[in-house]
Amino acid sequence: MAKTIFITGASRGFGKIWAEAFLKRGDNVVATSRNVAGLQDLVDTYSAAFLPLALDITNRAQSLAAVQQAKEHFGTLDVVINNAGYGVFGAVEEISEQEARDIIDANLLGTLWVTQAALPIFRAQGHGHIIQLSSILGINTAQTLGLYSATKFAVEGLSEALALEVKDLGIHVTLVEPNGFKTDFGGSSAVQSQPIAAYDKVKEALWAIPSFVPDNYGDPLTTVPAILQLIDSEKPPLRLFLGRDAYPWAQQVYGERLANWAAWQDVAVAAHG
């Protein structure tokens, strides 16, 4: 049965690839972007099943209106994918106030506004699936990507709590956590903070990590079967990694965390009183 899918940040990258995949198989798609010019080819090919909407996700009123328009246009809403967002590259000391406020507005608050817009519709229907595009950097982090990770860590916490709140309402929540893929994440959509020379070597070391070597990045097109399987699942997972590097890296990092916590457990228990 065809689904109605609302997806943000759909003018390029994962968003556009997934939107087109949904349309090709017969779903209805509402795709948003700040500039919908990049969606014209999908309008030309799939006009009856496709609704492009200009949306600034940092504007709560716009987000509420866009999701409501999607529901009214197609009569139902089955899946909301919070895909919009971007990266900031810079050491913690290098981040400007405006850079910090802007990425929190987009990656965290934009996700919150669209999620809040969808929930009343899903509750009234008794079904719905909210998919948050997080990242492997939402559970691990790396040097010079701390602010981006901070926003994705926040989306993870928000979404875990949300899943507990709506689990008896017929609403599913999934965090999608890709490793590096050949999208524009590190290209024109990224923000580069004003550099401080003391961090030059730290930045060079980032690109020596195998997961950050561009030749090792995944192909965005090959994520389509996984996303289709996810939205069709009757019992979707809370988390889904995308790519071959995400799980081994998470396994390593969480092993180190558990060992650290265990080593300090006597201190922790003694602090309890």
PDB file of C-alpha atoms in Angstrom, residues 1-167:
ATOM      1  CA  MET A   1       0.000   0.000   0.000  1.00  0.00           C
ATOM      2  CA  ALA A   2       1.298   3.450  -0.924  1.00  0.00           C
ATOM      3  CA  LYS A   3       2.488   5.628   1.924  1.00  0.00           C
ATOM      4  CA  THR A   4       2.561   9.388   2.330  1.00  0.00           C
ATOM      5  CA  ILE A   5       6.049  10.479   3.329  1.00  0.00           C
ATOM      6  CA  PHE A   6       7.176  13.932   4.476  1.00  0.00           C
ATOM      7  CA  ILE A   7      10.921  14.528   4.183  1.00  0.00           C
ATOM      8  CA  THR A   8      12.956  17.627   4.964  1.00  0.00           C
ATOM      9  CA  GLY A   9      16.193  18.707   3.322  1.00  0.00           C
ATOM     10  CA  ALA A  10      15.233  16.930   0.115  1.00  0.00           C
ATOM     11  CA  SER A  11      16.887  19.031  -2.588  1.00  0.00           C
ATOM     12  CA  ARG A  12      20.096  16.960  -2.593  1.00  0.00           C
ATOM     13  CA  GLY A  13      21.966  14.131  -0.890  1.00  0.00           C
ATOM     14  CA  PHE A  14      20.111  11.434   1.029  1.00  0.00           C
ATOM     15  CA  GLY A  15      16.920  13.489   0.992  1.00  0.00           C
ATOM     16  CA  LYS A  16      16.569  13.695  -2.764  1.00  0.00           C
ATOM     17  CA  ILE A  17      17.750  10.126  -3.366  1.00  0.00           C
ATOM     18  CA  TRP A  18      15.207   8.751  -0.914  1.00  0.00           C
ATOM     19  CA  ALA A  19      12.394  11.009  -2.126  1.00  0.00           C
ATOM     20  CA  GLU A  20      12.882   9.799  -5.677  1.00  0.00           C
ATOM     21  CA  ALA A  21      13.012   6.158  -4.540  1.00  0.00           C
ATOM     22  CA  PHE A  22       9.688   6.563  -2.717  1.00  0.00           C
ATOM     23  CA  LEU A  23       8.096   8.160  -5.775  1.00  0.00           C
ATOM     24  CA  LYS A  24       9.402   5.477  -8.119  1.00  0.00           C
ATOM     25  CA  ARG A  25       7.659   2.761  -6.153  1.00  0.00           C
ATOM     26  CA  GLY A  26       4.363   4.665  -5.960  1.00  0.00           C
ATOM     27  CA  ASP A  27       4.420   6.506  -2.638  1.00  0.00           C
ATOM     28  CA  ASN A  28       3.217  10.067  -2.164  1.00  0.00           C
ATOM     29  CA  VAL A  29       6.011  12.415  -1.158  1.00  0.00           C
ATOM     30  CA  VAL A  30       6.059  15.861   0.388  1.00  0.00           C
ATOM     31  CA  ALA A  31       9.616  17.168   0.082  1.00  0.00           C
ATOM     32  CA  THR A  32      10.872  20.344   1.700  1.00  0.00           C
ATOM     33  CA  SER A  33      13.883  22.538   1.191  1.00  0.00           C
ATOM     34  CA  ARG A  34      14.766  26.169   1.701  1.00  0.00           C
ATOM     35  CA  ASN A  35      14.966  26.371  -2.101  1.00  0.00           C
ATOM     36  CA  VAL A  36      12.696  24.011  -4.033  1.00  0.00           C
ATOM     37  CA  ALA A  37      14.337  24.748  -7.407  1.00  0.00           C
ATOM     38  CA  GLY A  38      16.424  21.604  -6.951  1.00  0.00           C
ATOM     39  CA  LEU A  39      13.228  19.532  -6.903  1.00  0.00           C
ATOM     40  CA  GLN A  40      11.859  20.626 -10.266  1.00  0.00           C
ATOM     41  CA  ASP A  41      12.904  17.400 -12.014  1.00  0.00           C
ATOM     42  CA  LEU A  42      10.783  15.403  -9.571  1.00  0.00           C
ATOM     43  CA  VAL A  43       7.848  17.778 -10.111  1.00  0.00           C
ATOM     44  CA  ASP A  44       8.113  17.211 -13.861  1.00  0.00           C
ATOM     45  CA  THR A  45       8.140  13.425 -13.519  1.00  0.00           C
ATOM     46  CA  TYR A  46       5.873  12.741 -10.545  1.00  0.00           C
ATOM     47  CA  SER A  47       3.594  15.776 -10.318  1.00  0.00           C
ATOM     48  CA  ALA A  48       0.460  13.987  -9.041  1.00  0.00           C
ATOM     49  CA  ALA A  49       2.277  12.178  -6.232  1.00  0.00           C
ATOM     50  CA  PHE A  50       4.762  14.908  -5.352  1.00  0.00           C
ATOM     51  CA  LEU A  51       4.361  18.099  -3.352  1.00  0.00           C
ATOM     52  CA  PRO A  52       7.451  20.312  -2.960  1.00  0.00           C
ATOM     53  CA  LEU A  53       7.316  22.897  -0.183  1.00  0.00           C
ATOM     54  CA  ALA A  54       9.706  25.727   0.607  1.00  0.00           C
ATOM     55  CA  LEU A  55      10.459  25.452   4.316  1.00  0.00           C
ATOM     56  CA  ASP A  56      12.853  26.947   6.823  1.00  0.00           C
ATOM     57  CA  ILE A  57      12.769  24.273   9.524  1.00  0.00           C
ATOM     58  CA  THR A  58      14.116  26.721  12.100  1.00  0.00           C
ATOM     59  CA  ASN A  59      10.784  28.557  11.862  1.00  0.00           C
ATOM     60  CA  ARG A  60       8.356  26.668  14.105  1.00  0.00           C
ATOM     61  CA  ALA A  61       5.220  28.202  12.594  1.00  0.00           C
ATOM     62  CA  GLN A  62       6.358  27.301   9.069  1.00  0.00           C
ATOM     63  CA  SER A  63       7.111  23.742  10.165  1.00  0.00           C
ATOM     64  CA  LEU A  64       3.673  23.280  11.738  1.00  0.00           C
ATOM     65  CA  ALA A  65       1.990  24.679   8.633  1.00  0.00           C
ATOM     66  CA  ALA A  66       4.014  22.551   6.204  1.00  0.00           C
ATOM     67  CA  VAL A  67       3.234  19.271   7.954  1.00  0.00           C
ATOM     68  CA  GLN A  68      -0.442  20.192   8.177  1.00  0.00           C
ATOM     69  CA  GLN A  69      -0.466  21.080   4.470  1.00  0.00           C
ATOM     70  CA  ALA A  70       1.031  17.677   3.673  1.00  0.00           C
ATOM     71  CA  LYS A  71      -1.739  15.935   5.602  1.00  0.00           C
ATOM     72  CA  GLU A  72      -4.462  18.004   3.959  1.00  0.00           C
ATOM     73  CA  HIS A  73      -3.028  17.556   0.462  1.00  0.00           C
ATOM     74  CA  PHE A  74      -2.813  13.756   0.503  1.00  0.00           C
ATOM     75  CA  GLY A  75      -5.396  13.006   3.211  1.00  0.00           C
ATOM     76  CA  THR A  76      -3.000  11.034   5.383  1.00  0.00           C
ATOM     77  CA  LEU A  77       0.546  11.098   6.683  1.00  0.00           C
ATOM     78  CA  ASP A  78       2.472   7.908   7.395  1.00  0.00           C
ATOM     79  CA  VAL A  79       6.154   8.757   7.713  1.00  0.00           C
ATOM     80  CA  VAL A  80       8.076  11.903   8.641  1.00  0.00           C
ATOM     81  CA  ILE A  81      11.811  11.939   7.932  1.00  0.00           C
ATOM     82  CA  ASN A  82      13.798  14.720   9.595  1.00  0.00           C
ATOM     83  CA  ASN A  83      16.710  14.725   7.175  1.00  0.00           C
ATOM     84  CA  ALA A  84      17.582  18.440   7.007  1.00  0.00           C
ATOM     85  CA  GLY A  85      20.754  19.551   8.720  1.00  0.00           C
ATOM     86  CA  TYR A  86      24.395  20.399   8.132  1.00  0.00           C
ATOM     87  CA  GLY A  87      27.852  20.181   9.650  1.00  0.00           C
ATOM     88  CA  VAL A  88      30.195  22.658  11.301  1.00  0.00           C
ATOM     89  CA  PHE A  89      33.903  21.857  11.179  1.00  0.00           C
ATOM     90  CA  GLY A  90      35.990  23.462  13.884  1.00  0.00           C
ATOM     91  CA  ALA A  91      37.638  22.826  17.229  1.00  0.00           C
ATOM     92  CA  VAL A  92      35.532  23.709  20.247  1.00  0.00           C
ATOM     93  CA  GLU A  93      37.572  26.858  20.883  1.00  0.00           C
ATOM     94  CA  GLU A  94      37.087  27.991  17.279  1.00  0.00           C
ATOM     95  CA  ILE A  95      33.281  27.922  17.219  1.00  0.00           C
ATOM     96  CA  SER A  96      31.650  31.343  17.052  1.00  0.00           C
ATOM     97  CA  GLU A  97      28.447  32.174  18.912  1.00  0.00           C
ATOM     98  CA  GLN A  98      26.517  32.545  15.664  1.00  0.00           C
ATOM     99  CA  GLU A  99      27.783  29.229  14.305  1.00  0.00           C
ATOM    100  CA  ALA A 100      26.689  27.516  17.515  1.00  0.00           C
ATOM    101  CA  ARG A 101      23.238  29.086  17.556  1.00  0.00           C
ATOM    102  CA  ASP A 102      22.615  28.435  13.857  1.00  0.00           C
ATOM    103  CA  ILE A 103      23.449  24.725  13.901  1.00  0.00           C
ATOM    104  CA  ILE A 104      21.470  24.112  17.084  1.00  0.00           C
ATOM    105  CA  ASP A 105      18.506  25.883  15.477  1.00  0.00           C
ATOM    106  CA  ALA A 106      18.728  23.705  12.370  1.00  0.00           C
ATOM    107  CA  ASN A 107      19.851  20.294  13.573  1.00  0.00           C
ATOM    108  CA  LEU A 108      18.085  20.139  16.932  1.00  0.00           C
ATOM    109  CA  LEU A 109      15.266  22.670  17.055  1.00  0.00           C
ATOM    110  CA  GLY A 110      14.292  22.161  13.414  1.00  0.00           C
ATOM    111  CA  THR A 111      13.962  18.450  14.124  1.00  0.00           C
ATOM    112  CA  LEU A 112      11.901  19.219  17.220  1.00  0.00           C
ATOM    113  CA  TRP A 113       9.504  21.559  15.406  1.00  0.00           C
ATOM    114  CA  VAL A 114       8.759  19.106  12.595  1.00  0.00           C
ATOM    115  CA  THR A 115       8.381  16.268  15.089  1.00  0.00           C
ATOM    116  CA  GLN A 116       5.934  18.305  17.171  1.00  0.00           C
ATOM    117  CA  ALA A 117       3.971  19.118  14.031  1.00  0.00           C
ATOM    118  CA  ALA A 118       3.595  15.450  13.114  1.00  0.00           C
ATOM    119  CA  LEU A 119       2.661  14.052  16.518  1.00  0.00           C
ATOM    120  CA  PRO A 120      -0.962  15.312  16.756  1.00  0.00           C
ATOM    121  CA  ILE A 121      -1.669  13.892  13.292  1.00  0.00           C
ATOM    122  CA  PHE A 122      -0.107  10.543  14.152  1.00  0.00           C
ATOM    123  CA  ARG A 123      -1.955  10.385  17.475  1.00  0.00           C
ATOM    124  CA  ALA A 124      -5.285  11.070  15.800  1.00  0.00           C
ATOM    125  CA  GLN A 125      -4.626   8.387  13.174  1.00  0.00           C
ATOM    126  CA  GLY A 126      -3.259   5.891  15.668  1.00  0.00           C
ATOM    127  CA  HIS A 127      -0.182   5.258  13.543  1.00  0.00           C
ATOM    128  CA  GLY A 128       2.929   6.954  12.183  1.00  0.00           C
ATOM    129  CA  HIS A 129       6.682   6.641  11.936  1.00  0.00           C
ATOM    130  CA  ILE A 130       9.153   9.400  12.783  1.00  0.00           C
ATOM    131  CA  ILE A 131      12.631   8.893  11.352  1.00  0.00           C
ATOM    132  CA  GLN A 132      15.402  11.163  12.613  1.00  0.00           C
ATOM    133  CA  LEU A 133      18.554  11.387  10.555  1.00  0.00           C
ATOM    134  CA  SER A 134      21.246  11.277  13.198  1.00  0.00           C
ATOM    135  CA  SER A 135      24.778  10.060  12.540  1.00  0.00           C
ATOM    136  CA  ILE A 136      27.423   7.726  13.879  1.00  0.00           C
ATOM    137  CA  LEU A 137      28.642  11.058  15.275  1.00  0.00           C
ATOM    138  CA  GLY A 138      25.487  11.079  17.373  1.00  0.00           C
ATOM    139  CA  ILE A 139      26.856   8.270  19.546  1.00  0.00           C
ATOM    140  CA  ASN A 140      30.611   8.715  18.985  1.00  0.00           C
ATOM    141  CA  THR A 141      32.512  11.870  18.193  1.00  0.00           C
ATOM    142  CA  ALA A 142      35.731  13.041  16.607  1.00  0.00           C
ATOM    143  CA  GLN A 143      37.995  16.038  16.901  1.00  0.00           C
ATOM    144  CA  THR A 144      36.796  19.250  15.223  1.00  0.00           C
ATOM    145  CA  LEU A 145      33.250  17.872  14.908  1.00  0.00           C
ATOM    146  CA  GLY A 146      32.222  18.452  18.504  1.00  0.00           C
ATOM    147  CA  LEU A 147      29.460  20.979  17.829  1.00  0.00           C
ATOM    148  CA  TYR A 148      27.910  18.827  15.094  1.00  0.00           C
ATOM    149  CA  SER A 149      28.083  15.824  17.421  1.00  0.00           C
ATOM    150  CA  ALA A 150      26.517  17.872  20.210  1.00  0.00           C
ATOM    151  CA  THR A 151      23.445  18.491  18.050  1.00  0.00           C
ATOM    152  CA  LYS A 152      23.176  14.850  17.057  1.00  0.00           C
ATOM    153  CA  PHE A 153      23.717  13.620  20.630  1.00  0.00           C
ATOM    154  CA  ALA A 154      20.809  15.908  21.532  1.00  0.00           C
ATOM    155  CA  VAL A 155      18.614  14.482  18.774  1.00  0.00           C
ATOM    156  CA  GLU A 156      19.441  10.996  20.079  1.00  0.00           C
ATOM    157  CA  GLY A 157      18.343  11.870  23.617  1.00  0.00           C
ATOM    158  CA  LEU A 158      15.225  13.652  22.408  1.00  0.00           C
ATOM    159  CA  SER A 159      14.234  10.730  20.221  1.00  0.00           C
ATOM    160  CA  GLU A 160      14.897   8.039  22.843  1.00  0.00           C
ATOM    161  CA  ALA A 161      12.568   9.852  25.230  1.00  0.00           C
ATOM    162  CA  LEU A 162      10.008  10.363  22.470  1.00  0.00           C
ATOM    163  CA  ALA A 163      10.015   6.642  21.667  1.00  0.00           C
ATOM    164  CA  LEU A 164       9.118   5.872  25.282  1.00  0.00           C
ATOM    165  CA  GLU A 165       6.359   8.491  25.268  1.00  0.00           C
ATOM    166  CA  VAL A 166       4.590   7.294  22.109  1.00  0.00           C
ATOM    167  CA  LYS A 167       5.193   3.527  22.142  1.00  0.00           C
TER     168      LYS A 167
END
